[in-house]
PDB file of C-alpha atoms in Angstrom:
ATOM      1  CA  MET V   1     -14.983 -57.589 -35.118  1.00  0.00           C
ATOM      2  CA  GLU V   2     -14.640 -60.625 -37.301  1.00  0.00           C
ATOM      3  CA  ARG V   3     -14.167 -58.369 -40.195  1.00  0.00           C
ATOM      4  CA  ASP V   4     -11.238 -56.587 -38.508  1.00  0.00           C
ATOM      5  CA  ALA V   5      -9.639 -59.905 -37.640  1.00  0.00           C
ATOM      6  CA  LEU V   6     -10.045 -61.129 -41.212  1.00  0.00           C
ATOM      7  CA  ARG V   7      -8.606 -57.889 -42.551  1.00  0.00           C
ATOM      8  CA  LYS V   8      -5.628 -58.136 -40.191  1.00  0.00           C
ATOM      9  CA  HIS V   9      -5.102 -61.727 -41.241  1.00  0.00           C
ATOM     10  CA  LEU V  10      -5.156 -60.823 -44.966  1.00  0.00           C
ATOM     11  CA  VAL V  11      -2.777 -57.908 -44.450  1.00  0.00           C
ATOM     12  CA  ALA V  12      -0.404 -60.145 -42.481  1.00  0.00           C
ATOM     13  CA  GLN V  13      -0.650 -62.793 -45.188  1.00  0.00           C
ATOM     14  CA  HIS V  14       0.052 -60.190 -47.875  1.00  0.00           C
ATOM     15  CA  LYS V  15       3.072 -58.886 -45.935  1.00  0.00           C
ATOM     16  CA  ALA V  16       4.386 -62.421 -45.454  1.00  0.00           C
ATOM     17  CA  LYS V  17       4.057 -63.188 -49.194  1.00  0.00           C
ATOM     18  CA  LYS V  18       5.735 -59.889 -50.056  1.00  0.00           C
ATOM     19  CA  LYS V  19       8.565 -60.669 -47.645  1.00  0.00           C
ATOM     20  CA  GLU V  20       8.845 -64.170 -49.129  1.00  0.00           C
ATOM     21  CA  ARG V  21       9.043 -62.732 -52.674  1.00  0.00           C
ATOM     22  CA  GLU V  22      11.728 -60.227 -51.566  1.00  0.00           C
ATOM     23  CA  LEU V  23      13.694 -63.030 -49.904  1.00  0.00           C
ATOM     24  CA  GLN V  24      13.416 -65.161 -53.033  1.00  0.00           C
ATOM     25  CA  ALA V  25      14.612 -62.240 -55.166  1.00  0.00           C
ATOM     26  CA  ARG V  26      17.592 -61.659 -52.821  1.00  0.00           C
ATOM     27  CA  ILE V  27      18.450 -65.388 -52.926  1.00  0.00           C
ATOM     28  CA  GLU V  28      18.278 -65.423 -56.718  1.00  0.00           C
ATOM     29  CA  ALA V  29      20.421 -62.285 -56.895  1.00  0.00           C
ATOM     30  CA  GLY V  30      22.988 -63.960 -54.669  1.00  0.00           C
ATOM     31  CA  LEU V  31      22.573 -61.417 -51.899  1.00  0.00           C
ATOM     32  CA  CYS V  32      21.697 -63.816 -49.094  1.00  0.00           C
ATOM     33  CA  ARG V  33      21.418 -67.446 -48.057  1.00  0.00           C
ATOM     34  CA  VAL V  34      18.210 -69.497 -48.179  1.00  0.00           C
ATOM     35  CA  ASP V  35      17.529 -68.763 -44.512  1.00  0.00           C
ATOM     36  CA  GLY V  36      17.736 -65.031 -45.259  1.00  0.00           C
ATOM     37  CA  SER V  37      21.051 -64.424 -43.527  1.00  0.00           C
ATOM     38  CA  PRO V  38      23.460 -62.188 -45.430  1.00  0.00           C
ATOM     39  CA  LEU V  39      26.311 -63.767 -47.354  1.00  0.00           C
ATOM     40  CA  VAL V  40      28.743 -61.216 -45.959  1.00  0.00           C
ATOM     41  CA  ASP V  41      28.949 -59.369 -42.703  1.00  0.00           C
ATOM     42  CA  GLU V  42      28.180 -55.786 -43.726  1.00  0.00           C
ATOM     43  CA  GLU V  43      29.908 -54.395 -40.648  1.00  0.00           C
ATOM     44  CA  ALA V  44      33.029 -56.399 -41.455  1.00  0.00           C
ATOM     45  CA  VAL V  45      32.935 -55.069 -45.006  1.00  0.00           C
ATOM     46  CA  GLN V  46      32.604 -51.499 -43.703  1.00  0.00           C
ATOM     47  CA  ARG V  47      35.488 -52.030 -41.256  1.00  0.00           C
ATOM     48  CA  ALA V  48      37.667 -53.475 -44.012  1.00  0.00           C
ATOM     49  CA  ALA V  49      36.820 -50.579 -46.325  1.00  0.00           C
ATOM     50  CA  ALA V  50      37.641 -48.052 -43.600  1.00  0.00           C
ATOM     51  CA  GLN V  51      40.944 -49.824 -42.889  1.00  0.00           C
ATOM     52  CA  ALA V  52      41.778 -49.839 -46.598  1.00  0.00           C
ATOM     53  CA  ARG V  53      41.078 -46.088 -46.788  1.00  0.00           C
ATOM     54  CA  GLU V  54      43.316 -45.475 -43.754  1.00  0.00           C
ATOM     55  CA  GLU V  55      46.114 -47.597 -45.250  1.00  0.00           C
ATOM     56  CA  GLU V  56      45.824 -45.749 -48.564  1.00  0.00           C
ATOM     57  CA  ALA V  57      45.980 -42.381 -46.784  1.00  0.00           C
ATOM     58  CA  ALA V  58      49.044 -43.516 -44.793  1.00  0.00           C
ATOM     59  CA  PHE V  59      50.702 -44.764 -47.982  1.00  0.00           C
ATOM     60  CA  GLN V  60      50.009 -41.470 -49.763  1.00  0.00           C
ATOM     61  CA  GLN V  61      51.402 -39.504 -46.822  1.00  0.00           C
ATOM     62  CA  LYS V  62      54.546 -41.669 -46.709  1.00  0.00           C
ATOM     63  CA  TYR V  63      54.972 -41.384 -50.488  1.00  0.00           C
ATOM     64  CA  GLN V  64      54.632 -37.599 -50.379  1.00  0.00           C
ATOM     65  CA  GLU V  65      57.161 -37.397 -47.521  1.00  0.00           C
ATOM     66  CA  GLU V  66      59.608 -39.569 -49.483  1.00  0.00           C
ATOM     67  CA  GLN V  67      59.144 -37.338 -52.533  1.00  0.00           C
ATOM     68  CA  ARG V  68      59.758 -34.235 -50.409  1.00  0.00           C
ATOM     69  CA  GLN V  69      62.920 -35.761 -48.917  1.00  0.00           C
ATOM     70  CA  ARG V  70      64.130 -36.838 -52.363  1.00  0.00           C
ATOM     71  CA  LYS V  71      63.661 -33.286 -53.649  1.00  0.00           C
ATOM     72  CA  GLU V  72      65.517 -31.879 -50.637  1.00  0.00           C
ATOM     73  CA  LYS V  73      68.407 -34.305 -51.153  1.00  0.00           C
ATOM     74  CA  THR V  74      68.570 -33.508 -54.856  1.00  0.00           C
ATOM     75  CA  ALA V  75      68.564 -29.790 -54.082  1.00  0.00           C
ATOM     76  CA  LEU V  76      71.415 -30.242 -51.590  1.00  0.00           C
ATOM     77  CA  VAL V  77      73.536 -32.172 -54.083  1.00  0.00           C
ATOM     78  CA  LYS V  78      72.844 -29.566 -56.772  1.00  0.00           C
ATOM     79  CA  LYS V  79      73.919 -26.887 -54.313  1.00  0.00           C
ATOM     80  CA  LEU V  80      77.161 -28.767 -53.620  1.00  0.00           C
ATOM     81  CA  ARG V  81      77.773 -29.404 -57.317  1.00  0.00           C
ATOM     82  CA  LYS V  82      77.220 -25.749 -58.177  1.00  0.00           C
ATOM     83  CA  SER V  83      79.546 -24.569 -55.397  1.00  0.00           C
ATOM     84  CA  MET V  84      82.247 -27.022 -56.416  1.00  0.00           C
ATOM     85  CA  GLN V  85      81.933 -26.257 -60.109  1.00  0.00           C
ATOM     86  CA  LEU V  86      82.660 -22.610 -59.341  1.00  0.00           C
ATOM     87  CA  HIS V  87      86.129 -23.760 -58.259  1.00  0.00           C
ATOM     88  CA  PHE V  88      86.793 -25.829 -61.377  1.00  0.00           C
ATOM     89  CA  HIS V  89      86.678 -24.681 -64.957  1.00  0.00           C
ATOM     90  CA  ASN V  90      86.111 -26.941 -67.919  1.00  0.00           C
ATOM     91  CA  THR V  91      89.603 -26.865 -69.335  1.00  0.00           C
ATOM     92  CA  LYS V  92      92.006 -29.448 -70.692  1.00  0.00           C
ATOM     93  CA  THR V  93      93.409 -29.856 -67.189  1.00  0.00           C
ATOM     94  CA  LEU V  94      90.018 -30.425 -65.521  1.00  0.00           C
ATOM     95  CA  PRO V  95      90.550 -34.169 -64.866  1.00  0.00           C
ATOM     96  CA  ILE V  96      93.941 -33.465 -63.279  1.00  0.00           C
ATOM     97  CA  ASP V  97      92.511 -30.540 -61.316  1.00  0.00           C
ATOM     98  CA  LEU V  98      89.735 -32.744 -59.948  1.00  0.00           C
ATOM     99  CA  TRP V  99      92.212 -35.474 -58.987  1.00  0.00           C
ATOM    100  CA  ARG V 100      94.414 -32.922 -57.209  1.00  0.00           C
ATOM    101  CA  ALA V 101      91.404 -31.524 -55.365  1.00  0.00           C
ATOM    102  CA  PHE V 102      90.370 -35.019 -54.313  1.00  0.00           C
ATOM    103  CA  LYS V 103      93.876 -35.759 -53.045  1.00  0.00           C
ATOM    104  CA  LYS V 104      93.920 -32.411 -51.212  1.00  0.00           C
ATOM    105  CA  PHE V 105      90.627 -33.227 -49.446  1.00  0.00           C
ATOM    106  CA  ASP V 106      91.817 -36.775 -48.684  1.00  0.00           C
ATOM    107  CA  VAL V 107      93.917 -35.584 -45.744  1.00  0.00           C
ATOM    108  CA  ASP V 108      94.797 -39.057 -44.431  1.00  0.00           C
ATOM    109  CA  ASP V 109      95.756 -40.232 -47.954  1.00  0.00           C
ATOM    110  CA  SER V 110      93.448 -43.249 -47.681  1.00  0.00           C
ATOM    111  CA  GLY V 111      92.097 -42.887 -51.210  1.00  0.00           C
ATOM    112  CA  PHE V 112      88.726 -41.921 -49.779  1.00  0.00           C
ATOM    113  CA  ILE V 113      87.076 -38.854 -48.305  1.00  0.00           C
ATOM    114  CA  ASP V 114      85.489 -39.682 -44.955  1.00  0.00           C
ATOM    115  CA  PHE V 115      82.800 -37.599 -43.270  1.00  0.00           C
ATOM    116  CA  LYS V 116      85.235 -35.340 -41.416  1.00  0.00           C
ATOM    117  CA  GLU V 117      87.156 -34.673 -44.625  1.00  0.00           C
ATOM    118  CA  PHE V 118      83.859 -34.113 -46.435  1.00  0.00           C
ATOM    119  CA  GLN V 119      82.984 -31.388 -43.939  1.00  0.00           C
ATOM    120  CA  ARG V 120      86.280 -29.730 -44.864  1.00  0.00           C
ATOM    121  CA  VAL V 121      85.323 -29.967 -48.555  1.00  0.00           C
ATOM    122  CA  LEU V 122      82.056 -28.197 -47.803  1.00  0.00           C
ATOM    123  CA  SER V 123      83.813 -25.455 -45.853  1.00  0.00           C
ATOM    124  CA  GLU V 124      86.257 -24.848 -48.705  1.00  0.00           C
ATOM    125  CA  VAL V 125      83.472 -24.495 -51.273  1.00  0.00           C
ATOM    126  CA  GLY V 126      81.446 -22.154 -49.080  1.00  0.00           C
ATOM    127  CA  LEU V 127      78.942 -24.643 -47.656  1.00  0.00           C
ATOM    128  CA  GLY V 128      80.328 -24.982 -44.142  1.00  0.00           C
ATOM    129  CA  ASN V 129      78.446 -25.111 -40.848  1.00  0.00           C
ATOM    130  CA  ASN V 130      77.233 -21.537 -41.232  1.00  0.00           C
ATOM    131  CA  VAL V 131      75.338 -22.496 -44.418  1.00  0.00           C
ATOM    132  CA  LEU V 132      74.252 -26.097 -43.854  1.00  0.00           C
ATOM    133  CA  THR V 133      72.855 -27.727 -40.748  1.00  0.00           C
ATOM    134  CA  PRO V 134      74.598 -30.865 -39.453  1.00  0.00           C
ATOM    135  CA  ALA V 135      71.630 -32.911 -40.686  1.00  0.00           C
ATOM    136  CA  GLU V 136      71.911 -31.416 -44.177  1.00  0.00           C
ATOM    137  CA  THR V 137      75.656 -32.092 -44.178  1.00  0.00           C
ATOM    138  CA  LEU V 138      75.021 -35.732 -43.278  1.00  0.00           C
ATOM    139  CA  VAL V 139      72.308 -36.085 -45.940  1.00  0.00           C
ATOM    140  CA  MET V 140      74.618 -34.547 -48.527  1.00  0.00           C
ATOM    141  CA  PHE V 141      77.434 -36.930 -47.555  1.00  0.00           C
ATOM    142  CA  GLN V 142      75.065 -39.903 -47.810  1.00  0.00           C
ATOM    143  CA  GLN V 143      73.937 -38.740 -51.251  1.00  0.00           C
ATOM    144  CA  CYS V 144      77.559 -38.518 -52.423  1.00  0.00           C
ATOM    145  CA  ASP V 145      78.413 -41.918 -50.915  1.00  0.00           C
ATOM    146  CA  ASP V 146      76.611 -44.027 -53.537  1.00  0.00           C
ATOM    147  CA  ASN V 147      77.646 -47.406 -52.161  1.00  0.00           C
ATOM    148  CA  SER V 148      76.970 -46.470 -48.498  1.00  0.00           C
ATOM    149  CA  SER V 149      80.526 -47.364 -47.489  1.00  0.00           C
ATOM    150  CA  GLY V 150      80.834 -44.403 -45.138  1.00  0.00           C
ATOM    151  CA  ARG V 151      83.392 -42.770 -47.395  1.00  0.00           C
ATOM    152  CA  VAL V 152      83.511 -41.172 -50.828  1.00  0.00           C
ATOM    153  CA  ASP V 153      85.874 -42.589 -53.443  1.00  0.00           C
ATOM    154  CA  PHE V 154      87.160 -40.686 -56.475  1.00  0.00           C
ATOM    155  CA  ALA V 155      84.378 -41.953 -58.786  1.00  0.00           C
ATOM    156  CA  GLU V 156      81.721 -40.795 -56.315  1.00  0.00           C
ATOM    157  CA  PHE V 157      83.566 -37.480 -55.967  1.00  0.00           C
ATOM    158  CA  LEU V 158      83.533 -37.029 -59.748  1.00  0.00           C
ATOM    159  CA  LYS V 159      79.845 -37.874 -59.932  1.00  0.00           C
ATOM    160  CA  THR V 160      79.149 -35.285 -57.267  1.00  0.00           C
ATOM    161  CA  VAL V 161      81.204 -32.541 -58.912  1.00  0.00           C
ATOM    162  CA  VAL V 162      80.537 -33.259 -62.574  1.00  0.00           C
ATOM    163  CA  GLY V 163      77.242 -35.099 -62.451  1.00  0.00           C
ATOM    164  CA  ASN V 164      76.133 -38.410 -63.824  1.00  0.00           C
ATOM    165  CA  LEU V 165      78.380 -38.759 -66.856  1.00  0.00           C
ATOM    166  CA  THR V 166      75.987 -41.137 -68.590  1.00  0.00           C
ATOM    167  CA  GLY V 167      73.277 -38.479 -68.351  1.00  0.00           C
ATOM    168  CA  LEU V 168      75.332 -35.796 -70.098  1.00  0.00           C
TER     169      LEU V 168
END
C-alpha cells in the first residue's frame, strides 16, 4: 500500500514538473502569461477570423456584381454606338451631320437631350422600347450623361456616337 502511494506521489510529481516545464516553454515562447493564462482569447481570434472571411466574401461578391454591371453598361453603350454609327458615315460632312442630328433630337431646342428626347433617339436608331427594357434605357442614358446633369450635351452625344476621341 505504501508502495502504491509512493508511486502515485512520484507520478504526480513527474506530471507537475512536466507541466511546469511546458508552462515555462510557453512563457519563453511568448504564448502565455506567467500565470499560464493565454495572451489572446482564442475564441475572439476565431470570431475575428470568421468575420474577416465573411467580409472578404461579401467584398468579392460586391466587386463581381460591379464588374458584371460595368460590362452590361459597356455593352449597352456599344450597342447604341453601333446603331447610331449605322446612320452616320465617316465623310467630310460627318461633324455637320452629327450636329444636325443632335439638333433634330433636341426637340425643345434647349441645347441638351433630356431623357424623353433620348428615348426618341433610341427609337430612331432601332433601340426603342421593343428592344430595350426601361431599366436598360435608363442605364444607357446615365452612361451617356457623363456629368450626371440629367441631360446629354453635344460633347456627350459625340462621345456616345463616335467614342472617346482621346482613345482613337
